[in-house]
């Protein structure tokens, strides 16, 4: 999974900096196999740092990251793989 063309929505493009987008794709690439078709990222701020909680359901997976950033963002992001392409979108765009 997630080894096919990658896309993002206008919401991601307008809200999530490219460096953060690349980091989220790298998080998925670094996961052990097998991977769930739905990856969930919850982004928030803790003490001026960017907090990223990456989860999936089958198999269960959870990883948290804290990154220094000048402007942390708050968003819930889904990355969905349908075997022909992978799409990153804001939860409200689903």
PDB file of C-alpha atoms in Angstrom:
ATOM      1  CA  UNK A   1       0.000   0.000   0.000  1.00  0.00           C
ATOM      2  CA  UNK A   2       0.937   3.636  -0.535  1.00  0.00           C
ATOM      3  CA  UNK A   3       3.365   2.799  -3.351  1.00  0.00           C
ATOM      4  CA  UNK A   4       1.303   4.410  -6.082  1.00  0.00           C
ATOM      5  CA  UNK A   5       0.805   8.004  -7.335  1.00  0.00           C
ATOM      6  CA  UNK A   6       0.196  10.467  -4.496  1.00  0.00           C
ATOM      7  CA  UNK A   7      -2.276  13.328  -4.520  1.00  0.00           C
ATOM      8  CA  UNK A   8      -3.492  15.993  -2.160  1.00  0.00           C
ATOM      9  CA  UNK A   9      -6.601  18.107  -1.972  1.00  0.00           C
ATOM     10  CA  UNK A  10      -6.892  21.889  -2.213  1.00  0.00           C
ATOM     11  CA  UNK A  11      -7.520  21.959   1.538  1.00  0.00           C
ATOM     12  CA  UNK A  12      -4.160  20.327   2.240  1.00  0.00           C
ATOM     13  CA  UNK A  13      -2.433  22.526  -0.315  1.00  0.00           C
ATOM     14  CA  UNK A  14      -3.828  25.675   1.301  1.00  0.00           C
ATOM     15  CA  UNK A  15      -3.414  24.652   4.956  1.00  0.00           C
ATOM     16  CA  UNK A  16      -0.448  22.308   5.397  1.00  0.00           C
ATOM     17  CA  UNK A  17       3.070  23.507   4.494  1.00  0.00           C
ATOM     18  CA  UNK A  18       4.885  21.363   1.925  1.00  0.00           C
ATOM     19  CA  UNK A  19       7.549  20.371   4.464  1.00  0.00           C
ATOM     20  CA  UNK A  20       4.825  18.987   6.744  1.00  0.00           C
ATOM     21  CA  UNK A  21       3.168  17.170   3.819  1.00  0.00           C
ATOM     22  CA  UNK A  22       6.481  15.498   3.006  1.00  0.00           C
ATOM     23  CA  UNK A  23       6.981  14.546   6.655  1.00  0.00           C
ATOM     24  CA  UNK A  24       3.543  12.884   6.787  1.00  0.00           C
ATOM     25  CA  UNK A  25       4.286  10.857   3.633  1.00  0.00           C
ATOM     26  CA  UNK A  26       7.617   9.815   5.188  1.00  0.00           C
ATOM     27  CA  UNK A  27       5.795   8.677   8.328  1.00  0.00           C
ATOM     28  CA  UNK A  28       3.675   6.353   6.195  1.00  0.00           C
ATOM     29  CA  UNK A  29       6.712   5.101   4.262  1.00  0.00           C
ATOM     30  CA  UNK A  30       8.521   4.289   7.532  1.00  0.00           C
ATOM     31  CA  UNK A  31       5.648   2.183   8.926  1.00  0.00           C
ATOM     32  CA  UNK A  32       5.994  -1.579   9.080  1.00  0.00           C
ATOM     33  CA  UNK A  33       3.963  -3.721   6.670  1.00  0.00           C
ATOM     34  CA  UNK A  34       1.092  -4.479   6.433  1.00  0.00           C
ATOM     35  CA  UNK A  35      -0.500  -1.034   6.394  1.00  0.00           C
ATOM     36  CA  UNK A  36      -4.136  -0.027   6.731  1.00  0.00           C
ATOM     37  CA  UNK A  37      -5.646   1.756   3.716  1.00  0.00           C
ATOM     38  CA  UNK A  38      -6.573   4.667   6.040  1.00  0.00           C
ATOM     39  CA  UNK A  39      -3.909   6.601   7.920  1.00  0.00           C
ATOM     40  CA  UNK A  40      -4.950   9.316  10.357  1.00  0.00           C
ATOM     41  CA  UNK A  41      -2.834  12.267  11.499  1.00  0.00           C
ATOM     42  CA  UNK A  42      -3.969  14.616  14.252  1.00  0.00           C
ATOM     43  CA  UNK A  43      -1.911  17.800  14.359  1.00  0.00           C
ATOM     44  CA  UNK A  44      -1.870  20.213  17.255  1.00  0.00           C
ATOM     45  CA  UNK A  45       0.404  22.478  19.282  1.00  0.00           C
ATOM     46  CA  UNK A  46       2.131  21.758  22.595  1.00  0.00           C
ATOM     47  CA  UNK A  47       4.318  24.489  24.115  1.00  0.00           C
ATOM     48  CA  UNK A  48       4.948  26.038  20.697  1.00  0.00           C
ATOM     49  CA  UNK A  49       5.913  22.700  19.136  1.00  0.00           C
ATOM     50  CA  UNK A  50       4.068  20.798  16.438  1.00  0.00           C
ATOM     51  CA  UNK A  51       2.494  17.621  17.826  1.00  0.00           C
ATOM     52  CA  UNK A  52       1.644  14.890  15.333  1.00  0.00           C
ATOM     53  CA  UNK A  53      -0.259  11.773  16.352  1.00  0.00           C
ATOM     54  CA  UNK A  54      -0.256   9.143  13.578  1.00  0.00           C
ATOM     55  CA  UNK A  55      -2.700   6.234  13.915  1.00  0.00           C
ATOM     56  CA  UNK A  56      -4.292   3.426  11.944  1.00  0.00           C
ATOM     57  CA  UNK A  57      -6.740   0.698  12.930  1.00  0.00           C
ATOM     58  CA  UNK A  58      -5.834  -2.568  11.127  1.00  0.00           C
ATOM     59  CA  UNK A  59      -3.268  -3.437  12.202  1.00  0.00           C
ATOM     60  CA  UNK A  60      -3.277  -1.073  15.143  1.00  0.00           C
ATOM     61  CA  UNK A  61      -0.524   1.550  14.914  1.00  0.00           C
ATOM     62  CA  UNK A  62       0.205   4.676  16.913  1.00  0.00           C
ATOM     63  CA  UNK A  63       3.214   6.997  16.819  1.00  0.00           C
ATOM     64  CA  UNK A  64       3.620  10.514  18.185  1.00  0.00           C
ATOM     65  CA  UNK A  65       6.068  13.169  17.078  1.00  0.00           C
ATOM     66  CA  UNK A  66       7.000  16.588  18.480  1.00  0.00           C
ATOM     67  CA  UNK A  67       8.699  18.922  16.022  1.00  0.00           C
ATOM     68  CA  UNK A  68       9.981  22.455  16.433  1.00  0.00           C
ATOM     69  CA  UNK A  69       8.128  24.813  14.128  1.00  0.00           C
ATOM     70  CA  UNK A  70       7.544  28.562  14.071  1.00  0.00           C
ATOM     71  CA  UNK A  71       3.805  28.148  13.388  1.00  0.00           C
ATOM     72  CA  UNK A  72       2.181  24.892  14.542  1.00  0.00           C
ATOM     73  CA  UNK A  73      -1.090  24.025  12.835  1.00  0.00           C
ATOM     74  CA  UNK A  74      -4.153  22.222  14.138  1.00  0.00           C
ATOM     75  CA  UNK A  75      -5.803  19.801  11.736  1.00  0.00           C
ATOM     76  CA  UNK A  76      -7.016  16.248  11.308  1.00  0.00           C
ATOM     77  CA  UNK A  77      -5.681  14.674   8.129  1.00  0.00           C
ATOM     78  CA  UNK A  78      -6.615  11.436   6.401  1.00  0.00           C
ATOM     79  CA  UNK A  79      -4.423   9.645   3.889  1.00  0.00           C
ATOM     80  CA  UNK A  80      -6.369   7.050   1.914  1.00  0.00           C
ATOM     81  CA  UNK A  81      -4.975   4.385  -0.428  1.00  0.00           C
ATOM     82  CA  UNK A  82      -7.376   2.800  -2.931  1.00  0.00           C
ATOM     83  CA  UNK A  83      -4.756   0.601  -4.675  1.00  0.00           C
ATOM     84  CA  UNK A  84      -4.500   2.943  -7.688  1.00  0.00           C
ATOM     85  CA  UNK A  85      -3.561   6.194  -5.918  1.00  0.00           C
ATOM     86  CA  UNK A  86      -3.097   7.695  -2.450  1.00  0.00           C
ATOM     87  CA  UNK A  87      -4.800  10.916  -1.411  1.00  0.00           C
ATOM     88  CA  UNK A  88      -4.049  13.243   1.497  1.00  0.00           C
ATOM     89  CA  UNK A  89      -7.058  15.293   2.614  1.00  0.00           C
ATOM     90  CA  UNK A  90      -8.369  17.279   5.544  1.00  0.00           C
ATOM     91  CA  UNK A  91     -10.952  15.360   7.595  1.00  0.00           C
ATOM     92  CA  UNK A  92     -13.605  17.954   6.751  1.00  0.00           C
ATOM     93  CA  UNK A  93     -13.048  17.268   3.023  1.00  0.00           C
ATOM     94  CA  UNK A  94     -13.991  13.596   3.401  1.00  0.00           C
TER      95      UNK A  94
END
